[in-house]
JSON list of C-alpha atoms in Angstrom, two decimals:
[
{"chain": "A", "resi": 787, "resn": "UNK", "atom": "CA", "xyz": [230.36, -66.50, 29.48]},
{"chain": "A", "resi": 788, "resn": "UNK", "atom": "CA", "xyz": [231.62, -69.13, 31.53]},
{"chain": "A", "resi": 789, "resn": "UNK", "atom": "CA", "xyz": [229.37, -70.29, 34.57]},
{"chain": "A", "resi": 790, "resn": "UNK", "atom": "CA", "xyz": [232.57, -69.75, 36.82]},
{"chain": "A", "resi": 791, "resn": "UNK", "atom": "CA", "xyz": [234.76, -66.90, 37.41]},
{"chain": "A", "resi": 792, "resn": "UNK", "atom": "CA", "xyz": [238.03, -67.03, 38.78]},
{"chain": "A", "resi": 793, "resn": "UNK", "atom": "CA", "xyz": [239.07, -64.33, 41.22]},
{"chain": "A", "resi": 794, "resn": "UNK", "atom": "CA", "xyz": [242.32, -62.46, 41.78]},
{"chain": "A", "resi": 795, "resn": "UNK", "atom": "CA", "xyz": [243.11, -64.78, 44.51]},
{"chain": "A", "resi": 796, "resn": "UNK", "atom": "CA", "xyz": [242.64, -67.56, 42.48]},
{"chain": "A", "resi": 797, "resn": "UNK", "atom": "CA", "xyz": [239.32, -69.01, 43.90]},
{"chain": "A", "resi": 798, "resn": "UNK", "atom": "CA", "xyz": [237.38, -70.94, 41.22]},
{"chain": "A", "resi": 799, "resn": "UNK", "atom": "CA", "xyz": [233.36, -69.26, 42.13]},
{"chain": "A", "resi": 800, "resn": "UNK", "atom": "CA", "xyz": [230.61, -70.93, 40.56]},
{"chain": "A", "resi": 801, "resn": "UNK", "atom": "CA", "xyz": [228.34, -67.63, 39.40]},
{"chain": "A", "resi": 802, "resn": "UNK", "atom": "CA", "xyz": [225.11, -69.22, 38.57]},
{"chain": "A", "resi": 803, "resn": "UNK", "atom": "CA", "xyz": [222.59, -67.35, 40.35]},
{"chain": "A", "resi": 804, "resn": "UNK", "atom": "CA", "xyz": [220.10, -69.65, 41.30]},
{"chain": "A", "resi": 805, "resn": "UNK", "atom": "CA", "xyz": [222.59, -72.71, 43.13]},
{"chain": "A", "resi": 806, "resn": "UNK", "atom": "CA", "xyz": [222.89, -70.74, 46.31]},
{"chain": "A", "resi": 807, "resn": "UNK", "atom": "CA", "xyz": [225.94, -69.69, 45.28]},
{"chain": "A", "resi": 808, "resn": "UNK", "atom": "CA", "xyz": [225.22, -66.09, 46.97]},
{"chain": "A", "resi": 809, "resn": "UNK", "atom": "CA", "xyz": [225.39, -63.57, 44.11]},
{"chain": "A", "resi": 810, "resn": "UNK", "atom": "CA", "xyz": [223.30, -60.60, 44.12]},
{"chain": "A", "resi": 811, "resn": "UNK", "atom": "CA", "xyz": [221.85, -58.40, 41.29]},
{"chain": "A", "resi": 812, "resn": "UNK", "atom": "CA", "xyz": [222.96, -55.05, 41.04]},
{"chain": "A", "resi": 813, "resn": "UNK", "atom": "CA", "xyz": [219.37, -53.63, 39.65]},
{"chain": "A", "resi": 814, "resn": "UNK", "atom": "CA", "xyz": [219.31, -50.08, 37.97]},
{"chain": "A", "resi": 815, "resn": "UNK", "atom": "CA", "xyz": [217.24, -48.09, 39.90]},
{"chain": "A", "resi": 816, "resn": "UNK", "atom": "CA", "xyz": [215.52, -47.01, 36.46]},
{"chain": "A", "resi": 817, "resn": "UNK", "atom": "CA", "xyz": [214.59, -50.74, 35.73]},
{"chain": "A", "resi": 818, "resn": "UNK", "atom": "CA", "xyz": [212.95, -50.72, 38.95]},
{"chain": "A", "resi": 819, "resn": "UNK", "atom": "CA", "xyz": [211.10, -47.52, 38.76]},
{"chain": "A", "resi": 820, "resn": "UNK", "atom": "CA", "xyz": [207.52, -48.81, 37.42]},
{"chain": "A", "resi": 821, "resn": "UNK", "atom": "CA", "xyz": [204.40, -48.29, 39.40]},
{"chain": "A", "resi": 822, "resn": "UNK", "atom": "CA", "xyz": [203.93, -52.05, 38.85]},
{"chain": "A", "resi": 823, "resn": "UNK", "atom": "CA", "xyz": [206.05, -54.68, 37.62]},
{"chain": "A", "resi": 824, "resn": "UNK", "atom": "CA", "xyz": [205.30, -57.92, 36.07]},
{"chain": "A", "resi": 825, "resn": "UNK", "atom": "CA", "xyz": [206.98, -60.99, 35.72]},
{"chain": "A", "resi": 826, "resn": "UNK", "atom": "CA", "xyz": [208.27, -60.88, 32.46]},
{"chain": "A", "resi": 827, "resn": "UNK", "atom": "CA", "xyz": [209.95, -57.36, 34.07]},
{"chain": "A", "resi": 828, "resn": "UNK", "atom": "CA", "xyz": [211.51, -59.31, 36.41]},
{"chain": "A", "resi": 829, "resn": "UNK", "atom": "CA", "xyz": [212.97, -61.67, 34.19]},
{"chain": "A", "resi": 830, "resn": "UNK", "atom": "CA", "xyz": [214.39, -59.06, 32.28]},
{"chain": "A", "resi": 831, "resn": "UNK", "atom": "CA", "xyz": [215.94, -57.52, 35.20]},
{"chain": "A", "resi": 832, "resn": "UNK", "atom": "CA", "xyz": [217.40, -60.72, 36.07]},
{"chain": "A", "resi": 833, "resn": "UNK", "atom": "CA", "xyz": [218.94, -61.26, 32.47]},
{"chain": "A", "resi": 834, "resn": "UNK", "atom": "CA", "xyz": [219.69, -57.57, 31.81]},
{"chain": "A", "resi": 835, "resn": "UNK", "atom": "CA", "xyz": [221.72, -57.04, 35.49]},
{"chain": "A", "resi": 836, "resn": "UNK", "atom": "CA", "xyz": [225.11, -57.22, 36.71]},
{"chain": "A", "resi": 837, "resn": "UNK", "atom": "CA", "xyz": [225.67, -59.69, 39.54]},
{"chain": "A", "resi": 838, "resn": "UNK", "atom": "CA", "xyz": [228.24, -59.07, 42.18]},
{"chain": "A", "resi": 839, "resn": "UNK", "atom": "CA", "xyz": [230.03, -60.83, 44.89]},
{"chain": "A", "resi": 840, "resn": "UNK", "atom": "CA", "xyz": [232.53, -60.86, 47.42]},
{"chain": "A", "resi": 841, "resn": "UNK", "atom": "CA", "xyz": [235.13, -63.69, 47.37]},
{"chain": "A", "resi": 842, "resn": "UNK", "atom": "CA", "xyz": [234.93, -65.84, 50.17]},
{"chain": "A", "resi": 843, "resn": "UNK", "atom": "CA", "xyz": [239.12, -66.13, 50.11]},
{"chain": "A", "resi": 844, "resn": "UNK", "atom": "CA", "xyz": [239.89, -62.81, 50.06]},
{"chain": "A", "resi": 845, "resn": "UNK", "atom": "CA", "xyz": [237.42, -60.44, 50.57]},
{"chain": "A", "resi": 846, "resn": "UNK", "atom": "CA", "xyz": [237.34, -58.73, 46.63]},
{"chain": "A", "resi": 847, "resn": "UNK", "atom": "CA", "xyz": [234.28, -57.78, 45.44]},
{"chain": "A", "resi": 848, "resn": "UNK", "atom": "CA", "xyz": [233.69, -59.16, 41.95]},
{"chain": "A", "resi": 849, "resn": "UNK", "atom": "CA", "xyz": [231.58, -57.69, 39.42]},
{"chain": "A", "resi": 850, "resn": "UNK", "atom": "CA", "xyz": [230.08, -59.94, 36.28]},
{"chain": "A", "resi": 851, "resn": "UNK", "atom": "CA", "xyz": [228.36, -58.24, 33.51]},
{"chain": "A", "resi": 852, "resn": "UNK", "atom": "CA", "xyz": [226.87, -61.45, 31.63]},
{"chain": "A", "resi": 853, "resn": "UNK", "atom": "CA", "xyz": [225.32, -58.55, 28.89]},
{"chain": "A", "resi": 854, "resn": "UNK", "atom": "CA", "xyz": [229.37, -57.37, 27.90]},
{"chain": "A", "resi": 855, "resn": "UNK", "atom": "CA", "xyz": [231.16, -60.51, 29.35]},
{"chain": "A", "resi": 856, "resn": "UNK", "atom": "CA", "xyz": [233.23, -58.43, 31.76]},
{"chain": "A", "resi": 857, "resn": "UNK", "atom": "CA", "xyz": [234.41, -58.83, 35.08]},
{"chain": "A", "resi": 858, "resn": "UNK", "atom": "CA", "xyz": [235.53, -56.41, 37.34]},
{"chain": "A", "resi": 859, "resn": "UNK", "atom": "CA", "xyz": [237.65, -56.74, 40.87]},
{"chain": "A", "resi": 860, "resn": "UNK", "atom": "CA", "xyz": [237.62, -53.93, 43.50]},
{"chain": "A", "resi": 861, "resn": "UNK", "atom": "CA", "xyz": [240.15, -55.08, 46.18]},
{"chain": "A", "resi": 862, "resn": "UNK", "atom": "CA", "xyz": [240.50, -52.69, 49.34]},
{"chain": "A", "resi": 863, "resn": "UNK", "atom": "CA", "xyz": [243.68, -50.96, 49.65]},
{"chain": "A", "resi": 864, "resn": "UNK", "atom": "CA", "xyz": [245.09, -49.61, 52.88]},
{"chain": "A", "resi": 865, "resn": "UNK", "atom": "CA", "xyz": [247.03, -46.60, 52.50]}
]
């Protein structure tokens, strides 16, 4: 997958994980549910997770799945 994702809004967001860019994993609590963990665990949790964000522009939350190259956008919608 790309290294950028483009949002609804059309803000171009650079998703690599480790510029600062401010993505966070979204961790299955199974994959986290060892008495101890070691640090190839870790790098599998880092590989095998989804990362999410919210846009800066517009306040979506994006989802990337790096494992399915998918993206998902949950916008809030007042009713």
């Amino acid at each position: 997958m790309s290294s950028w994702v483009i949002c609804l809004c059309g803000e171009k967001i650079n998703k690599n994980l480790f510029a600062g860019s401010g993505w966070s994993l979204v961790v299955p609590e199974e994959v986290i549910d060892n008495e101890t963990v070691t640090e190839s665990d870790i790098q599998q949790i880092i590989v095998q997770s989804k990362t999410e964000k919210v846009c800066p522009s517009c306040g979506c939350l994006i989802v990337v799945n790096d494992q399915s190259d998918t993206v998902q956008f949950f916008k809030e919608q007042v009713v």
